Amino acid sequence: MAKPRSRIVMTVAWWAWMPLAAWLFWALLHTVFGGVGTWEQWWRLTVVRSWWLPGGDLGHPTFLFWLWVAIGLIGTAVIMGGGLEDLYVDTVPGGVPAAVAAGVAAAVVLAYPLPVALWDNDKDAGRHYGTGTVFHDTKGTAPPSSLGYLLDGARPATADCDARGLHDVPSCVKHDQLEGIRSFEGRTSSFASADAMMEHAASPAPKVDAWEPSITYFYGSAPGQMGVWSAILDGSGKATPAYGIATWDGKTNNVQVGCRFNVGPDNRFDRAFAGQRGNSLRNLLAEKYPDYRYDDSDVWGYCKGSRPVIVVAVSRQKAIGHRTVDTAAGVLILEGGPKGVAHRHQADVKAGELPGPVYPDSLVERQTDATAWAAGRKWKQRASFGFKPTSDDVQAGNTSEYLLRGPDRRLYFVTPLSPNASKSQAFIAYAVTPADVVSSGRLNRMDVYVLPDGDRRVANLNTLVGQATNAVRSTDPTFLNTKGELEEFTPLGGDMWRVFGVRRGITEFYVDLSATGRTAPKTVAVAGTPPAGRAPAPASGASPCAKQPRQMNEREIADCMTALAEELRDRDRP
């Protein structure tokens, strides 16, 4: 007679090999590769909590966990039923009932918890990220067709919303006059221009470069005053730490080092985001704050007097349903210290407490994507309900989460939106999220302002490009023929937009224009202002054709005549 103990041992081994292998892999990371905090953090937050056990316990098991349980039960049924032994071996007492029980349990798991964990997984994310979203349409006008599926059969008003969708994903609609998009203060130079200048002119030392994801615009102290771009001067390799903060005024070809680490008392900074091994700032943050995560775009720096400060807007996981989602977790503040990086966590930040964004724009992006779930799964899949940023080349890759200042002097992430699953480049809605305030454990409210159908404020990129091109040709006919480009249309509120004229990486001017033609386009010089009482002089890097003819040499006159001839030829083409 076969011994039941052998089958029990095989069953235990069958269930234990995978957890044991996972533990051994973690022990290898922890002991052999100790100090590599990002690896341990990845294992804990991604492998264990995202793939298997959200929250680190059995309260929210994932689809993958239930699949493992089902396979384990099927294997148990095979082992206890003698499926791995000789067919002529005698039956083990209790083996058949155990095999039947395991088989039934496997069928139950496959029939209910496993498909439920899979089916609702993506919807649970939509529910979470959509909780803080409020849609706005115009009171007294017909609802926009882009909100039709959401408003169809909507429930009556509540204390906070004028209407709520009937679907199993939270949705709130308010009827008002779209006050939240009436006015924004725009930047005075483009992000693409700042990126080019930081890349080519910011590095002051070997193995030090301006870190592109950290480029951030800081508005002037008064409306209309020139702002300043900043970027973290990050080190690299095994020995070069972060250098400091680079600044650019947006109009010259000079990038300045605004402030430096490792200069003065208590200002030692011995790590870098691009550092390796003991020079890795990412490893340090993962070891000290293992529950907090961030995207590179959530990191920025500024000069607090002569001292650099790096701010990291972080998020943390939250278990819901059968998955994990992210929520805001405050900021990490990094400065130089007496022995190395001085770091602290701040869970809540009030508006105006820090000069830049403290809410992760990576969370804003997920909240924007989650608008597709507001009308439920049916209309998400069948009608592609929702909105998306535009993808036109003129935006130079910068299409969403513009950091703009409102009339209340607060900072907002503003994203112009087009219809989902459409080739349209018309901006029919705007997503607005506070960027200068954060409370740990909560998502900031996102307001999605949807314009009425046929509203004159609905801007079309092709129309805006045409208006801007005509305005530029009337002030400098040769700009577009001498390597000048129009880049990055950003909203100013209402029907107003701003586009930047960039040549050789420098923003020479910007044009404010009305999408409805209500006002004439206004061109404002950025790179240089003519002295009082003198004829306008060309800005640094500007076209020589902007000079007075008597100021040109013969070569410049010939080049300008050629450019004018090309312009006339282009206009004559059908």
Coordinates of C-alpha atoms in Angstrom, one line a residue:
M1 CA 0.0 0.0 0.0
A2 CA 1.3 3.5 -0.9
K3 CA 2.2 5.7 2.1
P4 CA 0.0 8.8 2.5
R5 CA 3.0 10.7 4.0
S6 CA 4.8 10.7 0.7
R7 CA 1.9 12.4 -1.1
I8 CA 1.5 14.9 1.7
V9 CA 5.2 15.8 1.5
M10 CA 4.9 16.2 -2.3
T11 CA 1.9 18.4 -1.8
V12 CA 3.7 20.6 0.7
A13 CA 6.7 20.9 -1.7
W14 CA 4.3 21.7 -4.6
W15 CA 2.8 24.7 -2.6
A16 CA 6.1 25.8 -1.1
W17 CA 8.5 26.0 -4.0
M18 CA 7.4 29.3 -5.4
P19 CA 7.2 31.3 -2.1
L20 CA 10.5 29.8 -1.1
A21 CA 12.1 30.8 -4.4
A22 CA 10.7 34.3 -4.1
W23 CA 12.1 34.6 -0.5
L24 CA 15.5 33.3 -1.7
F25 CA 15.5 35.9 -4.5
W26 CA 14.7 38.7 -2.0
A27 CA 17.5 37.4 0.3
L28 CA 19.9 37.5 -2.6
L29 CA 19.0 41.1 -3.4
H30 CA 19.1 42.1 0.3
T31 CA 22.5 40.4 1.2
V32 CA 24.6 40.2 -2.0
F33 CA 23.3 43.5 -3.5
G34 CA 22.6 45.3 -0.2
G35 CA 22.4 49.1 -0.6
V36 CA 20.7 48.9 -4.0
G37 CA 17.5 50.3 -2.6
T38 CA 15.7 50.6 -6.0
W39 CA 15.9 46.8 -6.5
E40 CA 14.5 46.0 -3.1
Q41 CA 11.8 48.6 -3.6
W42 CA 10.9 47.2 -7.0
W43 CA 10.6 43.7 -5.5
R44 CA 8.4 44.9 -2.6
L45 CA 6.1 47.4 -4.4
T46 CA 5.9 45.9 -7.9
V47 CA 6.4 42.2 -7.6
V48 CA 4.8 41.5 -4.2
R49 CA 2.2 44.3 -3.9
S50 CA 1.3 45.1 -7.5
W51 CA 1.4 41.6 -9.0
W52 CA 0.4 39.4 -6.1
L53 CA -0.8 40.9 -2.8
P54 CA -1.9 44.6 -2.8
G55 CA -1.4 46.0 0.7
G56 CA 1.0 43.1 1.5
D57 CA -1.7 40.9 2.9
L58 CA -4.6 38.7 1.7
G59 CA -7.2 41.5 1.7
H60 CA -6.9 42.3 -2.0
P61 CA -5.4 39.3 -3.9
T62 CA -4.8 39.9 -7.6
F63 CA -5.7 37.9 -10.6
L64 CA -2.2 36.4 -10.7
F65 CA -2.6 35.3 -7.1
W66 CA -5.9 33.5 -7.7
L67 CA -4.4 31.9 -10.8
W68 CA -1.5 30.6 -8.7
V69 CA -4.1 29.2 -6.1
A70 CA -6.1 27.5 -8.9
I71 CA -2.9 25.9 -10.4
G72 CA -1.9 24.9 -6.8
L73 CA -5.2 23.2 -6.2
I74 CA -5.2 21.4 -9.5
G75 CA -1.7 20.1 -8.7
T76 CA -2.9 19.0 -5.2
A77 CA -5.7 17.0 -6.8
V78 CA -3.3 15.3 -9.2
I79 CA -0.8 14.5 -6.4
M80 CA -3.3 13.2 -3.8
G81 CA -5.1 11.2 -6.5
G82 CA -1.9 9.4 -7.3
G83 CA -1.5 10.9 -10.7
L84 CA 2.3 11.1 -10.3
E85 CA 2.7 7.5 -9.2
D86 CA 2.5 4.1 -10.9
L87 CA -1.0 3.2 -12.0
Y88 CA -0.9 -0.1 -10.1
V89 CA -0.1 1.4 -6.7
D90 CA -2.8 0.8 -4.1
T91 CA -5.1 3.6 -3.2
V92 CA -4.0 5.7 -0.3
P93 CA -6.6 6.1 2.4
G94 CA -8.2 9.5 2.2
G95 CA -6.4 10.3 -1.1
V96 CA -9.5 10.2 -3.3
P97 CA -11.6 12.5 -1.1
A98 CA -8.7 14.9 -0.8
A99 CA -8.2 14.9 -4.6
V100 CA -11.9 15.5 -5.2
A101 CA -12.0 18.4 -2.6
A102 CA -9.0 20.0 -4.2
G103 CA -10.5 19.7 -7.7
V104 CA -13.8 21.2 -6.5
A105 CA -12.0 24.1 -4.9
A106 CA -10.0 24.7 -8.1
A107 CA -13.2 24.8 -10.1
V108 CA -14.7 27.4 -7.6
V109 CA -11.6 29.6 -7.8
L110 CA -11.7 29.5 -11.6
A111 CA -15.4 30.2 -11.7
Y112 CA -15.6 33.2 -9.4
P113 CA -12.7 35.1 -7.7
L114 CA -10.3 34.7 -10.7
P115 CA -12.6 36.2 -13.4
V116 CA -13.9 38.9 -11.0
A117 CA -10.3 40.0 -10.2
L118 CA -9.6 40.2 -13.9
W119 CA -12.8 41.8 -15.1
D120 CA -13.0 44.7 -12.6
N121 CA -9.2 45.3 -12.5
D122 CA -9.1 48.2 -15.0
K123 CA -12.5 49.6 -13.9
D124 CA -11.3 49.8 -10.3
A125 CA -8.4 52.0 -11.4
G126 CA -10.9 54.2 -13.3
R127 CA -13.1 54.4 -10.1
H128 CA -10.2 55.5 -8.0
Y129 CA -8.6 58.1 -10.3
G130 CA -12.1 59.4 -11.3
T131 CA -13.2 60.0 -7.7
G132 CA -11.9 63.6 -7.6
T133 CA -13.0 64.6 -11.2
V134 CA -15.8 67.1 -11.8
F135 CA -17.1 67.7 -15.3
H136 CA -18.4 71.2 -16.1
D137 CA -20.8 72.3 -18.9
T138 CA -22.3 75.7 -19.6
K139 CA -25.5 76.4 -17.7
G140 CA -28.4 77.4 -19.9
T141 CA -27.1 75.8 -23.1
A142 CA -27.6 72.4 -24.6
P143 CA -25.2 69.8 -23.1
P144 CA -22.1 69.1 -25.3
S145 CA -22.4 65.9 -27.3
S146 CA -19.0 64.8 -25.9
L147 CA -20.8 64.4 -22.5
G148 CA -23.9 62.8 -24.0
Y149 CA -23.3 59.3 -22.7
L150 CA -22.5 60.6 -19.3
L151 CA -25.6 62.8 -18.9
D152 CA -28.0 60.3 -20.5
G153 CA -30.4 59.4 -17.6
A154 CA -28.2 61.1 -15.0
R155 CA -29.4 61.2 -11.5
P156 CA -30.8 64.3 -9.8
A157 CA -28.6 66.9 -8.2
T158 CA -26.9 66.4 -4.9
A159 CA -25.2 68.8 -2.5
D160 CA -21.9 68.9 -4.5
C161 CA -23.0 68.1 -8.0
D162 CA -25.8 69.2 -10.3
A163 CA -26.0 65.7 -11.9
R164 CA -24.4 62.3 -11.4
G165 CA -24.1 59.6 -14.0
L166 CA -26.0 56.3 -13.6
H167 CA -22.9 54.2 -14.1
D168 CA -20.9 52.3 -11.5
V169 CA -18.0 54.6 -11.9
P170 CA -18.2 57.9 -9.8
S171 CA -19.1 60.9 -12.0
C172 CA -20.1 64.4 -11.1
V173 CA -21.3 67.2 -13.4
K174 CA -21.8 70.8 -12.6
H175 CA -23.6 73.4 -14.7
D176 CA -21.9 76.8 -14.5
Q177 CA -20.2 79.4 -16.7
L178 CA -16.9 77.6 -17.0
E179 CA -15.2 80.2 -14.7
G180 CA -12.2 78.0 -14.2
I181 CA -10.8 78.6 -17.7
R182 CA -11.4 82.3 -18.1
S183 CA -7.8 83.4 -17.6
F184 CA -4.2 82.0 -17.2
E185 CA -0.9 83.7 -17.2
G186 CA 1.3 82.2 -19.9
R187 CA 5.0 81.6 -19.9
T188 CA 7.3 84.0 -21.8
S189 CA 9.3 81.3 -23.6
S190 CA 8.7 77.8 -24.7
F191 CA 9.6 74.5 -23.0
A192 CA 11.3 73.3 -26.1
S193 CA 13.5 76.4 -26.2
A194 CA 14.4 75.9 -22.5
D195 CA 15.2 72.2 -23.1
A196 CA 17.6 73.1 -26.0
M197 CA 19.3 75.9 -24.0
M198 CA 19.7 73.7 -20.9
E199 CA 21.1 70.8 -22.9
H200 CA 23.7 72.8 -24.8
A201 CA 24.8 75.5 -22.4
A202 CA 24.1 74.5 -18.8
S203 CA 26.9 72.0 -18.0
P204 CA 29.6 73.6 -15.9
A205 CA 31.7 70.5 -15.1
P206 CA 32.6 67.0 -16.4
K207 CA 29.9 64.4 -15.9
V208 CA 27.4 67.1 -15.0
D209 CA 24.3 67.8 -17.2
A210 CA 21.0 69.6 -16.9
W211 CA 18.4 67.0 -16.2
E212 CA 15.7 67.4 -18.8
P213 CA 12.7 66.0 -16.7
S214 CA 13.4 68.6 -14.0
I215 CA 13.1 71.7 -16.2
T216 CA 10.5 73.9 -14.5
Y217 CA 9.2 77.4 -15.1
F218 CA 9.0 79.9 -12.3
Y219 CA 6.7 82.9 -12.9
G220 CA 7.8 86.5 -12.2
S221 CA 6.8 88.2 -9.0
A222 CA 4.2 90.3 -10.8
P223 CA 1.9 89.5 -13.7
G224 CA 3.6 90.0 -17.1
Q225 CA 7.0 90.0 -15.6
M226 CA 9.6 87.7 -17.2
G227 CA 9.9 84.3 -15.5
V228 CA 12.9 82.0 -15.1
W229 CA 13.5 78.4 -16.1
S230 CA 15.4 76.1 -13.8
A231 CA 16.9 72.6 -14.1
I232 CA 18.8 70.3 -11.7
L233 CA 22.5 70.0 -12.7
D234 CA 22.8 66.3 -12.1
G235 CA 25.9 64.3 -11.7
S236 CA 26.6 60.8 -13.0
G237 CA 28.8 57.8 -12.6
K238 CA 30.3 56.5 -9.4
A239 CA 31.8 59.7 -8.0
T240 CA 30.1 62.9 -9.4
P241 CA 27.2 64.1 -7.3
A242 CA 24.6 66.7 -8.2
Y243 CA 26.2 70.1 -8.9
G244 CA 23.4 72.6 -8.2
I245 CA 20.6 74.4 -10.0
A246 CA 20.8 76.0 -13.5
T247 CA 18.7 79.0 -14.4
W248 CA 17.8 80.6 -17.8
D249 CA 16.0 83.9 -18.2
G250 CA 14.3 82.7 -21.4
K251 CA 15.7 85.4 -23.7
T252 CA 19.5 85.1 -23.9
N253 CA 21.9 82.4 -24.9
N254 CA 23.5 82.2 -21.5
V255 CA 22.5 79.7 -18.9
Q256 CA 23.6 80.5 -15.3
V257 CA 24.4 78.4 -12.3
G258 CA 22.0 79.9 -9.9
C259 CA 23.3 78.0 -6.8
R260 CA 25.7 75.2 -6.0
F261 CA 25.9 72.3 -3.7
N262 CA 29.2 71.6 -1.8
V263 CA 29.9 75.3 -1.4
G264 CA 29.7 76.9 2.1
P265 CA 28.9 75.2 5.4
D266 CA 26.4 72.4 5.9
N267 CA 25.9 72.2 2.1
R268 CA 27.4 68.8 1.3
F269 CA 25.4 66.8 -1.3
D270 CA 27.0 63.4 -2.2
R271 CA 24.5 61.7 -4.5
A272 CA 23.1 62.1 -8.0
F273 CA 19.9 60.8 -9.7
A274 CA 22.1 59.4 -12.5
G275 CA 24.7 58.2 -10.0
Q276 CA 25.8 54.6 -9.7
R277 CA 26.3 52.5 -6.6
G278 CA 27.2 54.6 -3.6
N279 CA 26.6 57.8 -5.7
S280 CA 23.0 56.9 -6.5
L281 CA 20.4 59.3 -5.0
R282 CA 17.7 56.9 -6.2
N283 CA 19.0 54.1 -4.0
L284 CA 19.2 56.4 -1.0
L285 CA 15.6 57.6 -1.4
A286 CA 14.4 54.0 -1.9
E287 CA 16.1 52.9 1.3
K288 CA 15.0 55.8 3.4
Y289 CA 11.4 56.1 1.9
P290 CA 10.6 52.6 0.6
D291 CA 6.9 53.2 0.4
Y292 CA 7.1 56.3 -1.8
R293 CA 7.5 56.4 -5.6
Y294 CA 7.9 59.2 -8.2
D295 CA 8.4 59.7 -11.9
D296 CA 11.3 61.8 -13.2
S297 CA 8.9 64.5 -14.2
D298 CA 7.9 64.9 -10.6
V299 CA 11.3 66.2 -9.6
W300 CA 12.4 69.9 -9.7
G301 CA 14.8 72.3 -8.0
Y302 CA 15.2 75.9 -7.0
C303 CA 17.6 78.2 -5.3
K304 CA 16.6 79.2 -1.7
G305 CA 19.0 82.2 -1.5
S306 CA 22.4 80.6 -2.3
R307 CA 21.4 77.1 -1.3
P308 CA 20.0 74.6 -3.8
V309 CA 16.8 72.7 -2.9
I310 CA 15.4 69.7 -4.7
V311 CA 11.7 68.9 -4.4
V312 CA 10.3 65.4 -5.2
A313 CA 6.5 65.1 -5.4
V314 CA 5.8 61.5 -4.4
S315 CA 3.0 59.0 -4.4
R316 CA 2.3 55.9 -2.5
Q317 CA 0.3 52.7 -3.2
K318 CA -3.2 52.1 -2.1
A319 CA -5.0 48.7 -2.3
I320 CA -8.5 48.6 -3.7
G321 CA -10.5 45.7 -5.1
H322 CA -7.9 43.3 -6.5
R323 CA -5.2 45.8 -7.4
T324 CA -3.1 48.7 -6.3
V325 CA -3.5 52.4 -7.4
D326 CA -1.5 55.4 -6.5
T327 CA -2.4 58.4 -4.4
A328 CA -0.5 61.6 -3.4
A329 CA 2.0 61.3 -0.5
G330 CA 3.4 64.8 -0.1
V331 CA 6.9 65.8 -1.1
L332 CA 10.5 64.9 -0.3
I333 CA 12.7 67.9 0.3
L334 CA 16.5 67.4 -0.4
E335 CA 19.2 69.9 0.6
G336 CA 22.9 69.8 1.3
G337 CA 23.8 68.8 4.9
P338 CA 26.9 68.7 7.1
K339 CA 27.8 65.1 6.1
G340 CA 25.8 64.5 2.9
V341 CA 22.2 64.7 1.6
A342 CA 19.8 66.2 4.1
H343 CA 16.3 64.8 3.4
R344 CA 12.9 65.1 5.0
H345 CA 9.3 64.1 4.1
Q346 CA 6.5 66.7 4.2
A347 CA 3.1 65.1 4.0
D348 CA 1.0 68.2 3.3
V349 CA 1.9 71.4 1.5
K350 CA -0.2 74.5 1.4
A351 CA -0.6 76.8 -1.6
G352 CA 2.4 79.2 -1.9
E353 CA 4.5 77.3 0.6
L354 CA 6.9 76.1 -2.2
P355 CA 7.5 78.0 -5.5
G356 CA 6.8 75.0 -7.8
P357 CA 4.5 72.1 -8.3
V358 CA 4.0 69.8 -5.3
Y359 CA 1.4 67.5 -6.7
P360 CA 2.8 64.8 -9.0
D361 CA 2.0 65.5 -12.7
S362 CA 2.2 61.7 -13.2
L363 CA -1.0 61.4 -11.1
V364 CA -2.6 64.2 -13.2
E365 CA -1.9 62.2 -16.3
R366 CA -3.6 59.1 -14.8
Q367 CA -6.6 61.2 -13.7
T368 CA -7.0 62.5 -17.2
D369 CA -6.9 59.0 -18.7
A370 CA -9.5 57.9 -16.2
T371 CA -12.1 60.3 -17.6
A372 CA -12.7 57.6 -20.2
W373 CA -14.4 55.5 -17.4
A374 CA -16.9 58.2 -16.3
A375 CA -19.7 56.9 -18.5
G376 CA -19.0 53.2 -17.5
R377 CA -17.4 50.3 -19.4
K378 CA -20.0 50.1 -22.1
W379 CA -19.5 53.6 -23.5
K380 CA -15.8 53.5 -22.9
Q381 CA -15.4 50.4 -25.1
R382 CA -18.2 51.0 -27.7
A383 CA -18.1 54.8 -28.1
S384 CA -14.5 55.7 -26.8
F385 CA -16.0 58.2 -24.3
G386 CA -13.5 60.6 -22.9
F387 CA -10.8 63.0 -23.9
K388 CA -7.1 63.1 -24.9
P389 CA -4.3 65.6 -25.4
T390 CA -3.5 66.6 -29.0
S391 CA -0.5 65.1 -30.8
D392 CA 0.3 67.7 -33.4
D393 CA 4.0 68.2 -34.2
V394 CA 3.7 72.0 -33.7
Q395 CA 3.5 71.3 -29.9
A396 CA 7.1 70.0 -30.0
G397 CA 6.2 67.0 -27.8
N398 CA 4.8 69.2 -25.0
T399 CA 1.1 68.5 -25.2
S400 CA -0.3 68.3 -21.7
E401 CA 0.1 69.3 -18.0
Y402 CA 1.1 72.9 -18.8
L403 CA 2.1 74.6 -15.5
L404 CA 0.2 77.9 -15.7
R405 CA -0.6 80.6 -13.1
G406 CA -4.2 81.6 -12.6
P407 CA -5.7 85.0 -11.7
D408 CA -5.5 84.0 -8.1
R409 CA -1.7 83.6 -8.5
R410 CA -1.9 79.9 -7.8
L411 CA -0.3 77.2 -10.0
Y412 CA -2.4 74.8 -12.1
F413 CA -1.7 71.9 -14.4
V414 CA -3.8 72.7 -17.5
T415 CA -4.3 70.3 -20.4
P416 CA -6.2 71.2 -23.6
L417 CA -8.2 68.1 -24.7
S418 CA -9.6 66.7 -27.9
P419 CA -12.2 63.9 -28.4
N420 CA -11.0 60.4 -27.7
A421 CA -10.3 58.1 -30.6
S422 CA -10.6 61.0 -33.1
K423 CA -8.2 62.6 -35.6
S424 CA -9.6 66.0 -34.6
Q425 CA -7.2 68.6 -33.3
A426 CA -10.0 70.8 -32.0
F427 CA -9.7 71.6 -28.3
I428 CA -13.2 71.0 -26.9
A429 CA -12.3 70.7 -23.2
Y430 CA -9.7 71.6 -20.6
A431 CA -8.5 69.7 -17.6
V432 CA -7.4 71.9 -14.7
T433 CA -5.8 70.5 -11.5
P434 CA -4.2 72.5 -8.6
A435 CA -0.4 72.0 -8.7
D436 CA 0.8 74.0 -5.7
V437 CA -1.1 72.1 -2.9
V438 CA -1.0 68.5 -1.8
S439 CA -2.4 66.4 1.1
S440 CA -1.0 62.9 1.7
G441 CA -3.5 60.2 0.9
R442 CA -5.8 62.3 -1.3
L443 CA -6.1 63.1 -5.0
N444 CA -6.3 66.7 -6.0
R445 CA -9.6 67.6 -7.6
M446 CA -9.5 67.7 -11.4
D447 CA -12.0 70.0 -13.1
V448 CA -12.8 69.2 -16.8
Y449 CA -14.4 72.2 -18.5
V450 CA -16.3 71.1 -21.7
L451 CA -17.2 73.7 -24.2
P452 CA -20.7 73.7 -25.9
D453 CA -21.0 72.3 -29.4
G454 CA -20.2 75.0 -31.9
D455 CA -18.8 77.3 -29.3
R456 CA -16.5 79.9 -30.9
R457 CA -13.9 79.3 -28.2
V458 CA -13.3 75.7 -29.6
A459 CA -9.8 76.2 -31.0
N460 CA -8.4 74.2 -33.9
L461 CA -4.6 73.9 -34.1
N462 CA -4.6 74.3 -37.9
T463 CA -6.5 77.6 -37.6
L464 CA -4.2 78.8 -34.8
V465 CA -1.2 78.0 -36.9
G466 CA -2.6 79.9 -39.8
Q467 CA -3.4 83.0 -37.7
A468 CA 0.1 82.9 -36.1
T469 CA 1.8 82.5 -39.4
N470 CA 0.1 85.5 -40.9
A471 CA 0.9 87.6 -37.8
V472 CA 4.6 86.6 -38.0
R473 CA 4.8 87.3 -41.7
S474 CA 3.4 90.8 -41.2
T475 CA 6.1 91.7 -38.6
D476 CA 9.1 89.7 -39.9
P477 CA 8.5 88.2 -43.4
T478 CA 11.7 86.3 -43.4
F479 CA 11.5 84.6 -40.0
L480 CA 9.9 81.3 -41.1
N481 CA 12.3 81.2 -44.1
T482 CA 15.4 81.5 -41.9
K483 CA 15.1 78.5 -39.7
G484 CA 12.5 80.2 -37.4
E485 CA 9.7 78.0 -36.1
L486 CA 6.4 78.4 -34.3
E487 CA 6.2 76.1 -31.3
E488 CA 3.9 75.2 -28.4
F489 CA 0.4 76.7 -28.4
T490 CA -0.6 77.2 -24.8
P491 CA -4.0 78.3 -23.5
L492 CA -4.3 81.7 -21.8
G493 CA -8.0 81.2 -21.0
G494 CA -11.2 82.2 -22.8
D495 CA -10.4 82.3 -26.5
M496 CA -6.8 83.4 -26.1
W497 CA -3.7 81.4 -27.0
R498 CA 0.0 82.0 -27.0
V499 CA 2.6 80.6 -29.4
F500 CA 6.4 81.1 -29.4
G501 CA 8.7 82.1 -32.2
V502 CA 11.9 80.1 -31.7
R503 CA 15.1 80.2 -33.8
R504 CA 18.3 78.4 -32.9
G505 CA 16.9 77.4 -29.6
I506 CA 16.0 80.9 -28.5
T507 CA 12.5 82.3 -28.1
E508 CA 12.6 85.6 -30.0
F509 CA 9.0 86.5 -29.5
Y510 CA 5.6 85.2 -28.6
V511 CA 2.3 85.9 -30.3
D512 CA -1.0 86.2 -28.3
L513 CA -4.0 85.5 -30.5
S514 CA -7.7 85.0 -30.3
A515 CA -9.2 81.7 -31.6
T516 CA -12.3 83.6 -32.5
G517 CA -10.5 86.6 -34.1
R518 CA -12.0 88.8 -31.4
T519 CA -8.7 90.7 -31.1
A520 CA -5.8 91.2 -33.5
P521 CA -2.7 89.1 -32.8
K522 CA -0.2 90.7 -30.5
T523 CA 3.5 90.0 -31.0
V524 CA 5.8 90.6 -28.0
A525 CA 9.6 90.6 -28.4
V526 CA 11.4 88.4 -25.8
A527 CA 15.0 88.2 -26.9
G528 CA 16.0 91.9 -26.8
T529 CA 14.2 95.2 -26.6
P530 CA 15.2 98.3 -28.7
P531 CA 16.7 101.2 -26.7
A532 CA 14.5 104.2 -26.2
G533 CA 14.6 106.7 -29.1
R534 CA 16.3 104.3 -31.5
A535 CA 15.2 102.1 -34.3
P536 CA 14.3 98.6 -33.3
A537 CA 17.4 96.4 -33.2
P538 CA 17.3 92.7 -33.9
A539 CA 17.3 90.4 -30.9
S540 CA 20.2 88.1 -30.3
G541 CA 20.1 85.4 -33.0
A542 CA 17.3 87.3 -34.9
S543 CA 17.2 87.6 -38.7
P544 CA 19.5 90.2 -40.1
C545 CA 16.6 91.3 -42.3
A546 CA 15.1 92.9 -39.2
K547 CA 17.8 95.6 -39.5
Q548 CA 17.4 98.9 -41.3
P549 CA 18.7 98.5 -44.9
R550 CA 21.5 101.1 -44.2
Q551 CA 22.7 98.9 -41.3
M552 CA 23.1 95.8 -43.6
N553 CA 26.2 94.7 -45.5
E554 CA 26.0 93.5 -49.1
R555 CA 25.8 89.8 -48.2
E556 CA 22.9 90.4 -45.8
I557 CA 21.0 92.5 -48.4
A558 CA 21.4 89.7 -50.9
D559 CA 20.2 87.0 -48.4
C560 CA 17.2 89.1 -47.5
M561 CA 16.2 89.7 -51.1
T562 CA 16.4 85.9 -51.7
A563 CA 14.2 85.2 -48.7
L564 CA 11.6 87.7 -49.8
A565 CA 11.6 86.2 -53.3
E566 CA 11.0 82.8 -51.8
E567 CA 8.2 84.1 -49.7
L568 CA 6.5 85.7 -52.8
R569 CA 6.9 82.5 -54.7
D570 CA 5.3 80.5 -51.9
R571 CA 2.3 82.9 -51.8
D572 CA 1.7 82.5 -55.5
R573 CA 1.4 78.8 -55.3
P574 CA -2.2 77.5 -55.4

